[in-house]
CSV table of C-alpha atoms in Angstrom, one decimal:
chain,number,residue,atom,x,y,z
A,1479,UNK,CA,-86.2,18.3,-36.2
A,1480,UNK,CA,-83.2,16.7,-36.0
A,1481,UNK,CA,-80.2,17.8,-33.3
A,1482,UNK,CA,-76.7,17.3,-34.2
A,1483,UNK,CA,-74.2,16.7,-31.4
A,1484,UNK,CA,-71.4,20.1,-31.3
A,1485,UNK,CA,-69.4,18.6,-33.0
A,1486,UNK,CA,-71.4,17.6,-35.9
A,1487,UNK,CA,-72.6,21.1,-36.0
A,1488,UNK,CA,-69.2,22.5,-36.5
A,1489,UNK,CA,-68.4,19.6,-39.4
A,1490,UNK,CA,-65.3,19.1,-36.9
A,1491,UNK,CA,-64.3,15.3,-36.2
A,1492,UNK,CA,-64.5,14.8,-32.3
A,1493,UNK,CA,-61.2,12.1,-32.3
A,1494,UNK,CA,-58.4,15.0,-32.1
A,1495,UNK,CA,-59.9,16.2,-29.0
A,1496,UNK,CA,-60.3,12.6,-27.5
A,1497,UNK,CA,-56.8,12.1,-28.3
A,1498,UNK,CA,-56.1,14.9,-26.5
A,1499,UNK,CA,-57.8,13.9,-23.5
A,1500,UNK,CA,-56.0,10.5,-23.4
A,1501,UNK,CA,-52.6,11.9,-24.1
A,1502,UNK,CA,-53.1,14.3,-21.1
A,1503,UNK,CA,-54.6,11.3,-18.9
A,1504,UNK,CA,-51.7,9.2,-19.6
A,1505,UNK,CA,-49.1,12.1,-18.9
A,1506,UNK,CA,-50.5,12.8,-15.8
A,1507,UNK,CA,-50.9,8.5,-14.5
A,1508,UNK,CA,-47.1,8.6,-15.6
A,1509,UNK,CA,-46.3,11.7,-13.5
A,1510,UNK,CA,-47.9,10.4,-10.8
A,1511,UNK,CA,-46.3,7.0,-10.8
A,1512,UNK,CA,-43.1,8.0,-11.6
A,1513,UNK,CA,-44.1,10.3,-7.7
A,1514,UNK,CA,-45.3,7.5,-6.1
A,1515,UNK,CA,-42.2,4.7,-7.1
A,1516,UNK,CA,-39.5,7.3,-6.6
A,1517,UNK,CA,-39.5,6.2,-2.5
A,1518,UNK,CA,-39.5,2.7,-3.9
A,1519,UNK,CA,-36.2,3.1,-6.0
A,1520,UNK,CA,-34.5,5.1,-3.2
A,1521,UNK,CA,-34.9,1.7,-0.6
A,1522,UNK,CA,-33.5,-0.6,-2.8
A,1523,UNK,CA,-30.5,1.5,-4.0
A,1524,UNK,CA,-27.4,1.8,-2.3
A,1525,UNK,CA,-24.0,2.5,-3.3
A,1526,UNK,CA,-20.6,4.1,-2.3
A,1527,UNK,CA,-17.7,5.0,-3.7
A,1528,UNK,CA,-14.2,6.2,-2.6
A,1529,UNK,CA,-10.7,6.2,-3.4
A,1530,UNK,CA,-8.9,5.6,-0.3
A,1531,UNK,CA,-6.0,2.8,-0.2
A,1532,UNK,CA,-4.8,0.7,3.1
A,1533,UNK,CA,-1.4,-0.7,3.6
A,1534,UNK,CA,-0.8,-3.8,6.3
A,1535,UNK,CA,2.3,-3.6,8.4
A,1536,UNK,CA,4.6,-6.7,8.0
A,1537,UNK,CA,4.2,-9.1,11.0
A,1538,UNK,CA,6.4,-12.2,10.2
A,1539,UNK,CA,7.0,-14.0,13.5
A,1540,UNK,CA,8.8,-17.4,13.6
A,1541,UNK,CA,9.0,-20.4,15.7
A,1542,UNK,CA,11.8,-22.9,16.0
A,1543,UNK,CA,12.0,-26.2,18.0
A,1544,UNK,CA,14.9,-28.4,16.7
A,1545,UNK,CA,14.1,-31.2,19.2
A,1546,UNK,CA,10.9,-33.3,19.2
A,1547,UNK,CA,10.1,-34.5,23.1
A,1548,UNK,CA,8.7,-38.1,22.5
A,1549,UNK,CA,7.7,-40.0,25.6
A,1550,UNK,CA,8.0,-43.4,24.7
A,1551,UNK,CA,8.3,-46.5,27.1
A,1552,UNK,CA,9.5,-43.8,30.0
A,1553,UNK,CA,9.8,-45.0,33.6
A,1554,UNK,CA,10.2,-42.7,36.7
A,1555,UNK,CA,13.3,-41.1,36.6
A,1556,UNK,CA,12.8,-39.9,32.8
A,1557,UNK,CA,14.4,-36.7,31.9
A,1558,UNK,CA,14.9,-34.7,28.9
A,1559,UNK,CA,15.1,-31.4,27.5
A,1560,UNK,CA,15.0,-29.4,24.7
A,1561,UNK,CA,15.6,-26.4,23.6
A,1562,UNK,CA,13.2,-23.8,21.3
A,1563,UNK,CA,13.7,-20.3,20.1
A,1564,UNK,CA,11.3,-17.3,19.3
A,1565,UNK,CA,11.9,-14.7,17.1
A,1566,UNK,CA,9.8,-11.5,15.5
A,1567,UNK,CA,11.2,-12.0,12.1
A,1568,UNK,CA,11.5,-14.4,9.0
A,1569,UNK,CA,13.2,-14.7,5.8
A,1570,UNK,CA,15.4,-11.8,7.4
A,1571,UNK,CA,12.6,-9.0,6.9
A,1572,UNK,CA,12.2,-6.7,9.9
A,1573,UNK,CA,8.9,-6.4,11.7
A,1574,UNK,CA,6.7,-3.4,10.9
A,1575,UNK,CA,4.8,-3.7,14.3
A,1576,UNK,CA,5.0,-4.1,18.0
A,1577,UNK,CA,3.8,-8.1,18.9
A,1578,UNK,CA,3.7,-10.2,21.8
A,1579,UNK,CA,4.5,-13.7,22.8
A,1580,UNK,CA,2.5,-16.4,24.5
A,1581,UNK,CA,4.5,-19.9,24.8
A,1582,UNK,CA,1.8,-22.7,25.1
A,1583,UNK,CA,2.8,-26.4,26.3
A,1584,UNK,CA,-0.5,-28.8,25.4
A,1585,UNK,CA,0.1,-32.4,26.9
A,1586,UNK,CA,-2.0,-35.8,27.3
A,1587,UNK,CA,-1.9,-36.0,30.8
A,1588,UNK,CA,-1.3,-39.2,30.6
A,1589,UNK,CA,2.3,-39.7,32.8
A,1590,UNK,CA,2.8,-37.4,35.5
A,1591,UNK,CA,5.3,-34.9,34.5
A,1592,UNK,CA,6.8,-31.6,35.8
A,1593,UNK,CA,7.6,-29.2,32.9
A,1594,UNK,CA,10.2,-26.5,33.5
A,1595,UNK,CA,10.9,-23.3,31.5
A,1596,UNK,CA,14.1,-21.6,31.3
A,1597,UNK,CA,15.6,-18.7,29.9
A,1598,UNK,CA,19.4,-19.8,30.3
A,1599,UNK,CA,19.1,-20.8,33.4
A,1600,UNK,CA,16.7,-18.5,34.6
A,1601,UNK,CA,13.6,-20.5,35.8
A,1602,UNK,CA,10.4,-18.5,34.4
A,1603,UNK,CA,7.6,-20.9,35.3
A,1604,UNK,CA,7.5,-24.9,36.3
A,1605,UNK,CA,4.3,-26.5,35.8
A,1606,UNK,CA,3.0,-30.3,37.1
A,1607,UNK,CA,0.7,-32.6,35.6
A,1608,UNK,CA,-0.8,-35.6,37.7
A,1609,UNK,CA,-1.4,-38.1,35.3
A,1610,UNK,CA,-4.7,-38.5,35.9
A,1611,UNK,CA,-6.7,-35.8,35.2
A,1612,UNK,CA,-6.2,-35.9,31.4
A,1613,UNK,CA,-5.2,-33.2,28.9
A,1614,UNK,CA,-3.7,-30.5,30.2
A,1615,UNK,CA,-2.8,-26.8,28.3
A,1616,UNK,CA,-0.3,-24.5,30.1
A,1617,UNK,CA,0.4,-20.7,29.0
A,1618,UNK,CA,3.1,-18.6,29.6
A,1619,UNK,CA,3.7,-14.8,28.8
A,1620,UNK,CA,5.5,-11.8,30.4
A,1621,UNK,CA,6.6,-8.5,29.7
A,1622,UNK,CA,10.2,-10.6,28.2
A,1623,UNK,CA,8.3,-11.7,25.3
A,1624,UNK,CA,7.2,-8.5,23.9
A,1625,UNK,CA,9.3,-7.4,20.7
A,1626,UNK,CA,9.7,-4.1,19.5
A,1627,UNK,CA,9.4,-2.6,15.8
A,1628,UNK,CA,11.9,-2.6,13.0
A,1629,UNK,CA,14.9,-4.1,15.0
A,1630,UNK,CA,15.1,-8.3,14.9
A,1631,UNK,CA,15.1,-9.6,18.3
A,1632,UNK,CA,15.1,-13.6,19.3
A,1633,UNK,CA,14.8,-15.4,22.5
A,1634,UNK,CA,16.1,-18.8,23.3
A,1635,UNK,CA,14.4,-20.9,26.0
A,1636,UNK,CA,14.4,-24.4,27.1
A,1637,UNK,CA,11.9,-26.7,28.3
A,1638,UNK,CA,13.0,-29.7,31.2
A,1639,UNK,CA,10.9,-32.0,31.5
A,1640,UNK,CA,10.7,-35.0,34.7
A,1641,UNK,CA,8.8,-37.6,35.6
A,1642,UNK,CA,9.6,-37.7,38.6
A,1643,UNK,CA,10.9,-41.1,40.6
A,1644,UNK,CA,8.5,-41.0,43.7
A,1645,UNK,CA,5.8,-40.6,41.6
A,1646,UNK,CA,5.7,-44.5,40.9
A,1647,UNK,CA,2.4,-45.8,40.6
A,1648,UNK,CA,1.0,-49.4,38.6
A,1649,UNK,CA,-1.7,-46.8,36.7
A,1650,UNK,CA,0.9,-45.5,34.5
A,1651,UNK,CA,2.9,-48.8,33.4
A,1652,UNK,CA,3.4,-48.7,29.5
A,1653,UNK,CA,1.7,-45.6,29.3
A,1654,UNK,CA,2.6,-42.9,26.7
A,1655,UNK,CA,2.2,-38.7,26.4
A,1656,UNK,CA,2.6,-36.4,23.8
A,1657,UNK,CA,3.9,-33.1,24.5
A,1658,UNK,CA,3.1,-30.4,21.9
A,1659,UNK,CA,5.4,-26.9,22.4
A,1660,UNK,CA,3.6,-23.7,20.3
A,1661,UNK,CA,4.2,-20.1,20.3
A,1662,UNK,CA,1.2,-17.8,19.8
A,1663,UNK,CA,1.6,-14.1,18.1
A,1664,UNK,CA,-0.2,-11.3,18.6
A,1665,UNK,CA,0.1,-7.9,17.5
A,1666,UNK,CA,0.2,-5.0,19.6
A,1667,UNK,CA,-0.7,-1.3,19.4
């Protein structure tokens, strides 16, 4: 006696239902993967988007010096001065924001010289350098250098400078300083 397997009994071909199988084995792996990499997808993904627009205020300061202090072959007793201005606007456009003012006077050190500021002849701050201890950065700011919005305003100031005669030393024969005059911006709230 011979035995046939089911589905040689039922003259069906087996391969539809093995198919079948597969098919479903395959949906279900891809189901489940597709489960399992959805956290991965969401860590490497990010993105925004937005339609907002900014807009900068115009801040358009200007310095002018018309006067370069060189201190060349100077002997106790030098004097010069010159004079600077500082303003909140350029090219005649008003400011759109509040900004301070911070006058900065950067020297060698290598002469010893007294620096004077003036506002006319006001006296806002006089500063002396030895000589000897080398370069030297001095800072001045006060509430008169703040400028106000949408009007143009400009301050003129002047800047002394002395070597002083009874500051006479050997040291400082044919010795020469540079003198460098900035003014620094900053806005304000």
């Amino acid at each position: 006696m011979q035995y046939k397997s089911k589905h040689e009994k039922n003259d069906k071909p087996h391969y539809p239902v093995l198919v079948f199988r597969i098919a479903a084995l395959l949906a279900c792996l891809t189901l489940i993967s597709t489960y399992l990499l959805s956290g991965a997808y969401s860590k490497f993904f990010s993105g925004a988007s937005g339609g907002d627009g900014a807009r900068v205020a115009r801040f358009s300061p200007d310095f002018t010096s018309d006067n370069v202090l060189d201190i060349k072959n100077a002997t106790p007793g030098y004097n010069a001065e010159i004079s600077f201005s500082v303003q909140n606007y350029s090219d005649e456009k008003l400011p759109e924001t509040a900004m301070k003012c911070k006058i900065i006077l950067k020297t060698t050190g290598n002469i010893p010289l007294t620096f004077t500021l003036l506002d006319g002849e006001n006296i806002l701050k006089t500063w002396n350098c030895d000589g000897i201890s080398g370069e030297k950065e001095y800072e001045y700011t006060d509430n008169s250098l703040i400028f106000g919005v949408e009007a143009k305003e400009s301050r003129t100031y002047k800047l002394q400078t002395e070597w002083p005669s009874i500051k006479k030393d050997s040291r400082f024969s044919g010795m020469t300083d540079a003198v460098y005059l900035e003014a620094v911006f900053e806005q304000i709230d």
